[in-house]
Coordinates of C-alpha atoms in Angstrom, one line a residue:
Chain A
M89 CA 12.2 32.8 15.1
T90 CA 11.6 31.7 11.9
S91 CA 9.4 28.8 11.4
R92 CA 11.2 25.3 10.3
I93 CA 7.5 24.4 8.7
P94 CA 8.8 23.0 5.7
V95 CA 7.5 24.5 2.4
V96 CA 6.5 22.6 -0.7
V97 CA 9.5 23.9 -3.5
G98 CA 9.1 21.7 -6.3
A99 CA 7.9 18.7 -7.3
G100 CA 8.0 16.1 -10.6
M101 CA 7.3 12.7 -11.4
T102 CA 7.3 10.6 -14.2
P103 CA 4.3 9.0 -16.1
F104 CA 2.6 6.0 -14.2
S105 CA 2.9 3.6 -16.5
A106 CA 2.3 -1.2 -16.8
N107 CA 5.5 -0.8 -18.5
R108 CA 8.8 1.1 -18.5
D109 CA 11.4 -1.3 -19.9
D110 CA 12.7 1.5 -21.8
C111 CA 14.8 2.6 -18.8
T112 CA 16.2 1.3 -15.5
V113 CA 15.0 1.7 -11.6
R114 CA 17.5 4.3 -11.5
E115 CA 17.1 5.8 -14.7
L116 CA 13.5 6.7 -13.9
A117 CA 13.9 7.8 -10.5
T118 CA 16.4 10.5 -12.3
E119 CA 13.9 11.8 -14.5
A120 CA 11.5 12.3 -11.5
V121 CA 14.8 14.2 -10.0
L122 CA 15.4 16.0 -12.7
A123 CA 11.3 17.4 -13.4
C124 CA 11.1 18.3 -9.3
L125 CA 14.6 20.3 -9.6
A126 CA 13.0 22.1 -13.0
D127 CA 10.3 22.5 -11.1
A128 CA 11.8 24.4 -8.5
Q129 CA 13.9 26.1 -10.7
L130 CA 16.9 24.7 -9.0
E131 CA 20.2 25.6 -10.2
D132 CA 22.7 24.0 -8.1
I133 CA 22.0 20.3 -6.9
S134 CA 24.8 20.6 -3.9
A135 CA 22.4 23.0 -2.5
I136 CA 20.1 20.2 -1.8
E137 CA 21.6 19.0 1.5
Q138 CA 19.9 15.7 2.4
S139 CA 18.0 13.1 0.5
V140 CA 15.2 10.5 1.7
I141 CA 15.1 7.3 -0.5
S142 CA 12.0 5.8 -0.6
Y143 CA 11.2 2.3 -2.3
E144 CA 9.2 -0.8 -1.0
S145 CA 11.1 -3.9 -2.6
D146 CA 14.5 -5.2 -3.4
H147 CA 12.7 -8.6 -5.0
F148 CA 10.9 -5.9 -7.3
N149 CA 14.3 -3.6 -8.3
R150 CA 16.3 -6.3 -8.8
Q151 CA 19.1 -4.8 -6.4
M152 CA 19.5 -4.0 -3.0
T153 CA 21.2 -1.2 -1.6
L154 CA 19.1 1.2 -4.2
G155 CA 18.9 4.4 -2.4
A156 CA 22.9 4.7 -2.8
I157 CA 23.0 3.7 -6.0
L158 CA 20.2 6.6 -6.9
Q159 CA 21.9 8.8 -4.6
D160 CA 24.8 8.6 -7.3
H161 CA 22.8 8.1 -10.6
A162 CA 20.6 11.3 -9.2
G163 CA 24.0 13.3 -9.0
L164 CA 23.1 13.7 -5.1
N165 CA 26.7 12.5 -4.0
P166 CA 28.0 13.6 -1.4
A167 CA 25.0 14.9 0.6
P168 CA 24.1 12.7 3.1
T169 CA 21.0 10.2 2.4
V170 CA 19.0 7.6 4.2
R171 CA 16.3 4.7 2.6
V172 CA 13.3 4.7 4.3
E173 CA 10.8 1.4 4.1
G174 CA 7.1 0.9 5.5
G175 CA 5.2 -1.4 2.8
G176 CA 2.4 0.9 1.3
A177 CA 3.6 3.8 3.6
T178 CA 7.0 3.9 2.5
G179 CA 6.3 7.2 0.4
A180 CA 4.9 8.7 3.0
L181 CA 7.4 7.9 5.4
A182 CA 9.7 8.7 3.4
L183 CA 8.0 12.8 3.6
R184 CA 7.2 12.6 7.4
T185 CA 11.0 11.5 7.1
A186 CA 12.2 14.3 5.5
W187 CA 9.7 16.1 7.7
T188 CA 11.4 15.8 11.0
Y189 CA 15.0 16.3 9.3
I190 CA 14.1 19.6 8.9
Q191 CA 11.6 20.6 11.6
S192 CA 14.9 19.1 13.8
G193 CA 17.3 21.3 13.2
V194 CA 19.4 19.0 11.1
C195 CA 19.5 20.3 7.7
D196 CA 17.0 23.3 5.5
S197 CA 16.5 20.8 2.4
V198 CA 15.6 17.2 1.6
L199 CA 15.1 15.9 -1.4
V200 CA 12.4 13.2 -1.1
L201 CA 13.1 10.6 -4.2
G202 CA 10.9 7.1 -4.8
C203 CA 10.4 4.7 -7.2
E204 CA 9.3 1.1 -8.0
M205 CA 9.2 -1.2 -11.0
N206 CA 6.0 -3.3 -9.8
G207 CA 5.0 -3.5 -13.5
R208 CA 5.1 -6.1 -16.0
S209 CA 9.1 -7.0 -15.4
V210 CA 7.7 -10.0 -13.3
S211 CA 4.6 -12.1 -14.6
S212 CA 1.3 -11.3 -12.4
Q213 CA 1.8 -14.5 -10.4
T214 CA 5.5 -13.9 -9.4
A215 CA 3.9 -10.1 -8.1
N216 CA 1.3 -11.9 -6.0
Q217 CA 4.3 -14.2 -4.3
L218 CA 6.4 -10.8 -4.0
F219 CA 3.6 -9.0 -2.6
A220 CA 2.7 -12.1 0.0
L221 CA 6.3 -11.8 1.2
S222 CA 5.1 -8.7 3.3
A223 CA 2.3 -10.9 4.4
D224 CA 3.0 -13.2 7.5
I225 CA 5.5 -16.0 5.9
D226 CA 4.3 -18.8 8.0
W227 CA 1.0 -18.0 8.8
E228 CA -0.6 -16.8 6.1
M229 CA 1.6 -16.2 2.8
M230 CA 2.0 -20.8 3.2
I231 CA -1.8 -20.7 3.2
G232 CA -1.7 -19.1 -0.6
G233 CA -3.1 -16.0 0.9
T234 CA -2.9 -12.8 -1.4
Y235 CA -3.2 -9.3 -0.4
T236 CA -6.4 -9.1 -2.2
A237 CA -7.7 -11.9 -0.2
F238 CA -6.9 -10.3 3.3
Y239 CA -8.7 -6.7 2.0
A240 CA -11.7 -9.1 0.2
A241 CA -12.4 -10.3 3.3
M242 CA -11.7 -7.4 5.9
M243 CA -14.2 -5.7 3.3
N244 CA -16.7 -9.2 3.7
A245 CA -16.7 -8.1 7.4
H246 CA -17.4 -4.5 6.8
M247 CA -20.4 -5.6 4.5
Q248 CA -21.5 -8.0 7.3
R249 CA -21.7 -4.9 10.3
Y250 CA -22.6 -1.9 8.1
G251 CA -24.5 -3.5 5.3
T252 CA -22.3 -1.9 2.7
Q253 CA -23.0 -2.9 -0.8
E254 CA -20.6 -3.7 -3.6
E255 CA -22.2 -1.0 -6.0
H256 CA -21.2 1.2 -3.2
F257 CA -17.5 0.5 -4.0
A258 CA -17.4 -0.1 -7.6
H259 CA -18.7 3.7 -7.3
V260 CA -15.3 4.2 -5.6
A261 CA -13.7 2.3 -9.2
V262 CA -15.9 4.3 -11.7
R263 CA -15.1 7.4 -10.1
N264 CA -11.0 7.1 -9.7
R265 CA -10.3 6.1 -13.1
H266 CA -12.4 8.2 -14.2
N267 CA -10.3 11.8 -12.4
A268 CA -7.3 9.9 -14.0
Q269 CA -8.6 11.0 -17.5
H270 CA -7.6 14.2 -16.3
N271 CA -4.0 13.3 -15.3
P272 CA -1.4 12.9 -17.7
C273 CA 0.8 11.3 -15.4
A274 CA -1.9 8.4 -15.4
Q275 CA -1.7 5.0 -16.2
K276 CA -4.8 4.2 -15.8
P277 CA -7.6 6.8 -17.5
M278 CA -11.2 5.3 -17.8
S279 CA -15.0 5.4 -18.5
L280 CA -17.0 2.7 -16.7
T281 CA -20.3 2.1 -15.4
I282 CA -20.6 0.6 -11.9
A283 CA -22.7 -2.4 -14.6
D284 CA -18.6 -2.6 -15.5
V285 CA -17.0 -2.5 -12.5
M286 CA -19.7 -5.6 -11.2
A287 CA -19.5 -7.7 -14.4
S288 CA -15.9 -7.7 -14.3
R289 CA -14.2 -11.2 -13.5
P290 CA -14.1 -12.1 -9.6
I291 CA -10.7 -11.7 -8.2
A292 CA -11.2 -12.6 -4.0
A293 CA -15.0 -12.1 -3.4
P294 CA -16.3 -9.2 -2.9
Y295 CA -13.3 -7.5 -4.9
K296 CA -13.3 -7.5 -8.4
L297 CA -10.6 -6.9 -11.6
L298 CA -12.2 -3.3 -11.6
D299 CA -12.0 -3.1 -7.8
C300 CA -8.0 -3.4 -7.6
S301 CA -5.1 -1.2 -8.2
L302 CA -2.5 -1.4 -10.3
L303 CA 0.7 -2.6 -10.5
S304 CA 3.1 0.4 -12.0
D305 CA 6.6 1.3 -12.9
G306 CA 7.2 5.0 -11.6
A307 CA 9.1 7.7 -9.9
A308 CA 8.0 10.6 -7.7
A309 CA 10.4 13.5 -6.2
M310 CA 9.4 16.3 -3.9
L311 CA 11.8 18.6 -2.7
L312 CA 11.0 20.0 1.2
A313 CA 13.1 23.1 2.8
T314 CA 12.5 25.7 5.4
D315 CA 11.2 29.0 4.4
A316 CA 14.4 30.8 4.0
W317 CA 16.4 28.3 2.2
A318 CA 13.4 28.5 -0.3
R319 CA 13.4 31.9 -0.9
Q320 CA 17.5 31.7 -1.2
H321 CA 17.7 28.5 -3.9
S322 CA 14.3 28.6 -5.6
P323 CA 13.5 31.3 -8.4
A324 CA 9.6 29.8 -8.8
F325 CA 9.2 29.3 -5.1
A326 CA 8.7 33.1 -5.0
Q327 CA 6.3 33.2 -8.1
R328 CA 3.7 30.8 -6.7
P329 CA 1.1 30.0 -3.6
R330 CA 3.1 29.0 -0.5
V331 CA 2.1 25.5 0.3
R332 CA 3.3 24.3 3.9
Y333 CA 3.7 20.7 5.1
T334 CA 2.1 21.5 8.3
A335 CA 1.3 18.3 10.0
T336 CA 2.4 14.6 9.5
G337 CA 0.9 11.5 11.5
C338 CA 1.7 7.7 12.0
A339 CA 0.6 5.2 14.1
T340 CA 0.7 1.0 13.5
D341 CA -1.5 -2.2 14.2
T342 CA -0.9 -5.9 14.0
M343 CA 0.4 -7.3 10.7
R344 CA -2.3 -10.1 10.9
L345 CA -5.8 -8.8 10.0
G346 CA -6.9 -11.8 12.6
D347 CA -4.9 -10.6 15.1
R348 CA -7.4 -7.3 15.2
Y349 CA -10.2 -9.1 16.1
P350 CA -12.9 -7.7 17.1
H351 CA -11.8 -4.6 15.2
I352 CA -11.9 -6.2 11.7
T353 CA -13.8 -3.9 9.5
N354 CA -11.5 -0.7 9.7
F355 CA -8.1 0.2 9.9
R356 CA -8.0 0.9 13.5
A357 CA -4.4 2.7 13.0
K358 CA -5.4 5.5 10.3
Q359 CA -7.8 6.7 13.0
L360 CA -5.2 7.1 15.4
A361 CA -2.6 9.0 12.5
A362 CA -5.4 10.9 11.7
Q363 CA -6.3 11.7 15.6
R364 CA -2.5 12.9 15.4
A365 CA -2.2 14.6 12.3
Y366 CA -5.4 17.1 13.2
R367 CA -4.4 17.5 16.2
M368 CA -0.8 19.0 15.0
A369 CA -2.6 20.5 12.0
G370 CA -5.4 22.1 14.5
I371 CA -8.6 20.3 12.7
Q372 CA -11.3 19.3 14.8
Q373 CA -13.9 19.3 11.9
P374 CA -12.0 17.2 8.7
L375 CA -14.8 17.2 6.6
Q376 CA -15.2 20.9 6.9
Q377 CA -11.7 22.0 7.4
I378 CA -9.9 19.5 4.5
D379 CA -10.5 20.6 1.2
I380 CA -8.9 17.4 -0.8
A381 CA -7.3 14.5 -0.1
E382 CA -6.0 11.4 -1.6
V383 CA -6.9 8.2 -0.1
Y384 CA -5.1 5.3 -0.3
D385 CA -7.7 2.9 -2.8
S386 CA -5.3 -0.1 -3.0
Y387 CA -8.8 -1.3 -3.3
S388 CA -11.8 0.4 -3.9
G389 CA -13.7 -0.8 -0.6
A390 CA -10.1 0.6 0.9
E391 CA -11.3 3.4 0.1
I392 CA -14.6 3.3 1.7
Q393 CA -12.9 2.0 4.9
A394 CA -11.2 4.7 5.3
V395 CA -13.1 7.7 4.8
E396 CA -14.6 6.8 8.1
D397 CA -11.5 6.4 9.7
L398 CA -10.0 9.6 8.5
G399 CA -13.6 11.0 10.5
F400 CA -15.1 12.6 7.1
V401 CA -18.0 10.1 7.7
A402 CA -19.7 8.2 10.9
Q403 CA -18.0 4.5 11.1
G404 CA -20.6 2.3 9.0
Q405 CA -21.2 5.4 6.4
G406 CA -18.7 5.3 4.0
G407 CA -20.4 3.4 1.4
F408 CA -23.4 5.6 1.4
A409 CA -21.6 8.8 1.3
T410 CA -19.6 7.5 -1.4
L411 CA -22.6 6.1 -3.7
E412 CA -24.7 9.5 -2.9
G413 CA -20.9 11.2 -4.5
M414 CA -19.8 12.8 -1.0
F415 CA -16.3 12.6 -2.5
D416 CA -16.6 13.3 -5.8
P417 CA -14.9 16.0 -8.0
D418 CA -18.3 18.3 -7.1
G419 CA -18.5 17.2 -3.7
A420 CA -18.5 18.2 -0.3
L421 CA -14.3 16.7 -0.2
P422 CA -13.3 15.9 -3.1
V423 CA -11.0 12.4 -3.0
N424 CA -8.1 11.3 -5.3
T425 CA -8.7 13.7 -8.2
S426 CA -5.5 12.0 -9.6
G427 CA -7.2 8.8 -10.2
G428 CA -5.8 7.8 -6.7
L429 CA -3.9 4.0 -7.1
L430 CA -7.0 2.7 -9.4
G431 CA -6.4 5.0 -11.9
R432 CA -3.2 6.9 -11.6
G433 CA -1.2 3.8 -10.4
A434 CA 0.9 2.5 -7.5
P435 CA 4.5 1.8 -8.5
V436 CA 5.1 1.8 -4.5
G437 CA 7.7 3.4 -3.5
A438 CA 6.4 6.7 -5.3
T439 CA 2.7 6.4 -4.4
G440 CA 3.2 7.7 -1.5
I441 CA 5.0 11.2 -2.6
A442 CA 2.7 10.9 -6.2
Q443 CA -0.2 11.4 -3.6
A444 CA 1.5 14.2 -2.4
I445 CA 2.5 16.0 -5.4
E446 CA -1.2 15.7 -6.1
I447 CA -2.2 17.8 -3.3
A448 CA 0.5 20.7 -4.4
E449 CA -0.5 20.5 -7.8
Q450 CA -4.3 21.6 -6.5
L451 CA -2.4 24.2 -3.3
W452 CA -0.2 25.7 -6.2
Q453 CA -3.9 26.0 -9.0
R454 CA -2.3 24.3 -11.7
A455 CA -4.2 20.9 -11.4
G456 CA -5.5 21.7 -15.0
L457 CA -9.1 19.7 -15.2
R458 CA -8.8 18.5 -12.1
Q459 CA -8.5 21.6 -10.0
V460 CA -10.5 22.1 -7.5
K461 CA -12.0 25.5 -6.9
D462 CA -9.9 27.6 -3.7
A463 CA -8.6 24.8 -2.4
R464 CA -6.3 25.2 0.5
R465 CA -6.1 22.3 2.6
G466 CA -5.5 18.9 1.4
L467 CA -4.4 15.5 2.8
T468 CA -2.6 12.1 2.1
D469 CA -3.8 9.0 3.4
T470 CA -1.6 5.3 2.5
H471 CA -1.1 2.5 4.6
A472 CA 1.2 -0.4 4.9
G473 CA -0.1 -3.9 4.5
I474 CA -3.7 -4.1 5.5
G475 CA -3.2 -1.0 7.6
T476 CA -0.3 -2.0 9.9
I477 CA 1.5 1.3 9.5
C478 CA -0.7 4.4 8.9
V479 CA 0.7 7.5 7.5
V480 CA -1.8 11.0 7.2
N481 CA 0.2 14.0 6.2
I482 CA -1.3 17.5 5.6
F483 CA -0.5 20.2 3.2
E484 CA -1.6 23.7 3.9
R485 CA -1.7 26.9 1.2
V486 CA -0.6 29.7 2.9
D487 CA -1.7 33.5 1.9
E488 CA 1.0 35.9 3.1
Chain B
M1277 CA 12.9 -6.5 -33.7
T1278 CA 16.7 -8.5 -33.7
A1279 CA 20.3 -7.9 -33.0
D1280 CA 21.8 -6.9 -36.3
N1281 CA 24.8 -7.7 -34.3
P1282 CA 25.7 -11.5 -34.1
Q1283 CA 27.8 -11.3 -32.0
F1284 CA 24.6 -10.0 -29.0
P1285 CA 22.2 -12.8 -28.9
F1286 CA 19.6 -10.7 -27.1
A1287 CA 16.5 -9.3 -29.0
Y1288 CA 16.4 -5.3 -28.8
R1289 CA 14.1 -2.6 -29.9
S1290 CA 13.8 1.3 -30.6
V1291 CA 11.3 3.0 -28.4
Q1292 CA 10.2 6.7 -28.0
Q1293 CA 9.4 8.9 -25.1
P1294 CA 6.2 7.9 -22.7
A1295 CA 3.7 10.7 -23.2
P1296 CA 3.1 12.9 -21.6
L1297 CA 6.9 14.6 -22.0
P1298 CA 6.7 18.0 -24.1
A1299 CA 9.7 17.0 -26.9
P1300 CA 11.7 17.4 -28.4
D1301 CA 13.2 13.7 -26.7
P1302 CA 15.7 14.8 -24.3
W1303 CA 17.0 11.2 -24.4
A1304 CA 16.8 10.8 -28.3
D1305 CA 20.4 9.2 -27.8
F1306 CA 19.1 6.5 -25.3
R1307 CA 15.5 4.9 -27.2
Q1308 CA 17.6 1.7 -27.8
V1309 CA 16.3 -0.4 -25.8
A1310 CA 17.7 -4.4 -25.3
V1311 CA 15.1 -6.6 -22.4
I1312 CA 16.8 -9.6 -21.2
D1313 CA 15.4 -12.9 -19.7
L1314 CA 16.6 -12.7 -15.3
A1315 CA 15.9 -15.9 -13.0
F1316 CA 16.8 -16.1 -9.2
T1317 CA 16.0 -19.3 -7.8
Q1318 CA 16.1 -18.7 -3.6
H1319 CA 16.3 -22.1 -1.7
Y1320 CA 16.2 -21.3 2.9
Q1321 CA 17.0 -23.6 5.9
H1322 CA 13.8 -21.5 6.8
S1323 CA 13.5 -21.8 11.3
L1324 CA 9.9 -22.2 12.8
G1325 CA 11.1 -20.6 15.8
K1326 CA 10.1 -20.6 19.0
L1327 CA 6.1 -21.2 17.5
S1328 CA 7.9 -24.9 16.1
R1329 CA 6.0 -26.8 19.0
F1330 CA 2.7 -25.7 16.8
F1331 CA 3.3 -27.3 13.7
L1332 CA 5.0 -30.1 15.6
E1333 CA 2.1 -31.2 17.2
L1334 CA -0.7 -30.9 14.4
G1335 CA 1.3 -34.3 14.1
H1336 CA -0.7 -35.7 16.7
G1337 CA -3.5 -34.5 16.1
R1338 CA -3.3 -31.3 18.7
F1339 CA -4.2 -27.8 18.3
M1340 CA -2.0 -25.6 20.5
V1341 CA -2.0 -21.8 21.2
T1342 CA -0.7 -19.5 23.7
S1343 CA -2.3 -17.8 26.4
C1344 CA -1.0 -14.5 28.7
P1345 CA -0.4 -15.7 32.0
E1346 CA -1.2 -12.1 32.9
C1347 CA -4.6 -11.1 30.7
G1348 CA -5.0 -14.6 29.7
Q1349 CA -6.1 -13.4 26.3
V1350 CA -5.4 -16.8 23.9
F1351 CA -3.8 -16.1 21.0
A1352 CA -4.3 -18.3 17.9
P1353 CA -1.9 -18.6 16.0
P1354 CA 0.2 -18.7 19.1
R1355 CA 2.2 -15.3 19.8
S1356 CA 5.3 -15.9 22.3
L1357 CA 5.0 -12.5 24.0
C1358 CA 1.7 -11.1 24.5
P1359 CA 2.0 -7.5 23.1
Q1360 CA -0.3 -5.9 25.8
C1361 CA 1.7 -6.8 28.8
H1362 CA 5.0 -8.1 27.8
Q1363 CA 4.6 -11.4 29.6
I1364 CA 6.2 -14.5 27.9
T1365 CA 3.4 -16.7 27.2
V1366 CA 2.2 -20.3 27.9
W1367 CA 1.5 -23.2 26.0
Q1368 CA -2.0 -24.8 25.8
A1369 CA -4.4 -27.2 23.6
L1370 CA -7.6 -26.3 22.2
A1371 CA -10.6 -28.0 21.4
G1372 CA -9.8 -27.3 17.8
T1373 CA -13.1 -25.5 16.9
G1374 CA -14.5 -22.3 16.2
T1375 CA -16.5 -19.8 14.3
L1376 CA -15.9 -18.3 10.8
K1377 CA -16.5 -14.7 11.2
T1378 CA -15.0 -13.0 7.6
Y1379 CA -14.1 -15.3 4.6
T1380 CA -13.1 -14.5 1.3
L1381 CA -13.6 -16.6 -1.8
M1382 CA -10.4 -16.7 -3.7
H1383 CA -10.1 -17.3 -8.0
F1384 CA -6.6 -17.3 -7.7
S1385 CA -3.9 -18.4 -4.8
N1386 CA -0.3 -16.8 -4.4
G1387 CA 1.0 -20.2 -5.8
A1388 CA 3.0 -20.3 -3.0
N1389 CA 4.2 -24.4 -2.4
A1390 CA 3.0 -27.2 -4.2
D1391 CA 0.2 -27.5 -1.4
V1392 CA -1.5 -24.2 -2.5
Q1393 CA -1.5 -24.7 -6.1
A1394 CA -2.7 -28.4 -5.3
L1395 CA -6.4 -26.5 -4.3
A1396 CA -8.7 -26.5 -6.1
L1397 CA -10.2 -22.8 -6.9
P1398 CA -12.1 -20.7 -5.8
I1399 CA -10.0 -21.1 -2.4
I1400 CA -12.5 -20.7 0.7
L1401 CA -9.7 -18.5 2.6
A1402 CA -11.9 -18.6 6.5
Y1403 CA -10.7 -16.4 9.5
V1404 CA -11.7 -18.7 12.5
L1405 CA -12.7 -17.3 16.1
M1406 CA -11.4 -21.4 17.5
D1407 CA -13.1 -21.7 20.9
G1408 CA -11.1 -20.6 23.9
A1409 CA -8.7 -18.0 21.6
S1410 CA -9.4 -14.3 21.4
T1411 CA -8.0 -13.8 17.5
L1412 CA -8.8 -15.3 14.4
F1413 CA -6.7 -17.9 13.0
P1414 CA -7.0 -17.5 9.1
H1415 CA -6.5 -21.1 6.9
I1416 CA -8.0 -22.9 4.2
L1417 CA -11.8 -24.0 4.5
K1418 CA -12.8 -27.3 2.5
A1419 CA -16.4 -26.9 2.1
D1420 CA -18.9 -26.3 -0.3
A1421 CA -18.4 -22.8 -1.5
A1422 CA -22.1 -21.8 -1.3
S1423 CA -22.7 -23.1 1.6
V1424 CA -20.3 -20.9 3.7
H1425 CA -21.6 -18.0 5.6
A1426 CA -20.3 -15.7 8.6
G1427 CA -20.9 -17.3 12.0
M1428 CA -21.2 -21.0 10.5
R1429 CA -19.4 -23.9 12.8
V1430 CA -15.8 -25.1 11.9
Q1431 CA -13.5 -27.8 12.8
V1432 CA -9.3 -28.6 12.7
A1433 CA -8.8 -31.5 9.8
Y1434 CA -5.6 -32.8 10.5
S1435 CA -3.6 -34.0 7.5
Q1436 CA -0.5 -36.9 7.7
D1437 CA 0.3 -36.1 4.0
A1438 CA 3.7 -35.2 3.7
T1439 CA 3.0 -31.3 2.7
A1440 CA 5.8 -28.7 1.7
H1441 CA 4.7 -26.7 4.8
P1442 CA 3.8 -27.8 7.9
I1443 CA 1.0 -25.0 8.2
H1444 CA -0.9 -27.9 5.7
Q1445 CA -1.4 -30.0 8.2
M1446 CA -4.2 -28.4 8.6
Y1447 CA -7.0 -26.9 7.4
F1448 CA -10.4 -26.3 8.2
I1449 CA -13.9 -28.2 7.5
P1450 CA -17.5 -27.5 8.2
L1451 CA -18.1 -28.6 11.7
E1452 CA -19.6 -32.4 12.0
D1453 CA -22.6 -33.2 13.4
V1454 CA -22.3 -35.7 16.5

């Protein structure tokens, strides 16, 4: 029986930017679709059997039923479509949804299209209120809580328990923005020092401005299919290393941090999502068996918590391993070569897809100055809320 | 740039294709852009639902939580269903004292309502393990920021002031020695 494990046929994204007011969200998404189809050298868009549309917020995008509108404007009608939403995990969940569509035999090809207008179309005050709406309205939002504050309280608990230092996560803020310097689609490439991060203005202790990820406008698209469909429809597919989307894991946790007590230092659901993905991919030793990872660095410290929860290092060791360079481009497991949410940017619905695109670019060996030598297996880690929905996806290069 | 057409009373401008896309710009004919101001205002009749009693009792100076009749977990904030046992919970009152487990100093808030906007910065967002509870209750701690530390003892203070949201009929203060 031929394999139904999805392959990556093509990928395309817009540059991530603080402000794309030269276009509407539907036009932005269309740019990503055109880039993706050109990358796949797909001649006939009507060959695509299904789309999965990924966006988080009706409020930011000023549009409900945006999925149907994007479908229309990208020229995907009359193919079936579904919109997927899961907070920060939206893009990764959309990929996972496409994975299940293909694996189940419902269809052989799916275009996954994500976008968001989180940039300067609203003030940062309005942006904070809109994001706070994804917290518990009566118990977290109405007391003035922001996501920065919830993450900060969680990181504070991690520091108390494990001795993690502010310099540890400042290293993440420096490294990811440095990595972004080699990514032409990155929003905020910067050359910084740990001292710069430490001196930036406080937002919610221990997080300072440069520990926080970006508000972005952007779109990203990935075409997934069966191997047979890809060979039939995409001339580009046969010309480059074959990249399979081999495994996906998902798990959930309470939306309020306090309801997880005493598990408030780390992302408990991320541990479970990773275990589920590793079992599917046959991974026993993630640090040895994974070559690259795009990790959800919504805040610099969240990456430290995540590398522990993904099993790269033991609980509590993330900060120390980070400062030693374990996750730097020349380290044991390069993390966020794209620049991550801190350097590349984070238009929510596109974020998880952009992570997967970075992994595909690396496995295709076309990541330019970011290229990790002979990368064969890569992971994306994405979550909603403060680890409320966690999704881990794994991609592998498969040589004949 | 302002509009040269007086019938179009909005600003517009010419833009360039964003980097790093290659020349020639495929959208060259679509580079005149107008950005307009758009405002939405919403008001809701917002139900506090099955947990309304928590808020109603704040007015009487009582701190109410729920507990699971099967496993005994005590939920603060209350939950109406125990997610582990699937049992409908029961109300009980707690003393209103607890221990700060983690916190942050917020240098800005979300500005959600007038109650929040009136708070002096930085705001201490506290996660408190109430005495007798199993979960952490998040709220504002009004205290000297320099003296705040995990492990400190706190208590609920009640406010009879008119507030935009009834959650502001309480806040935390350091436990007063008696």
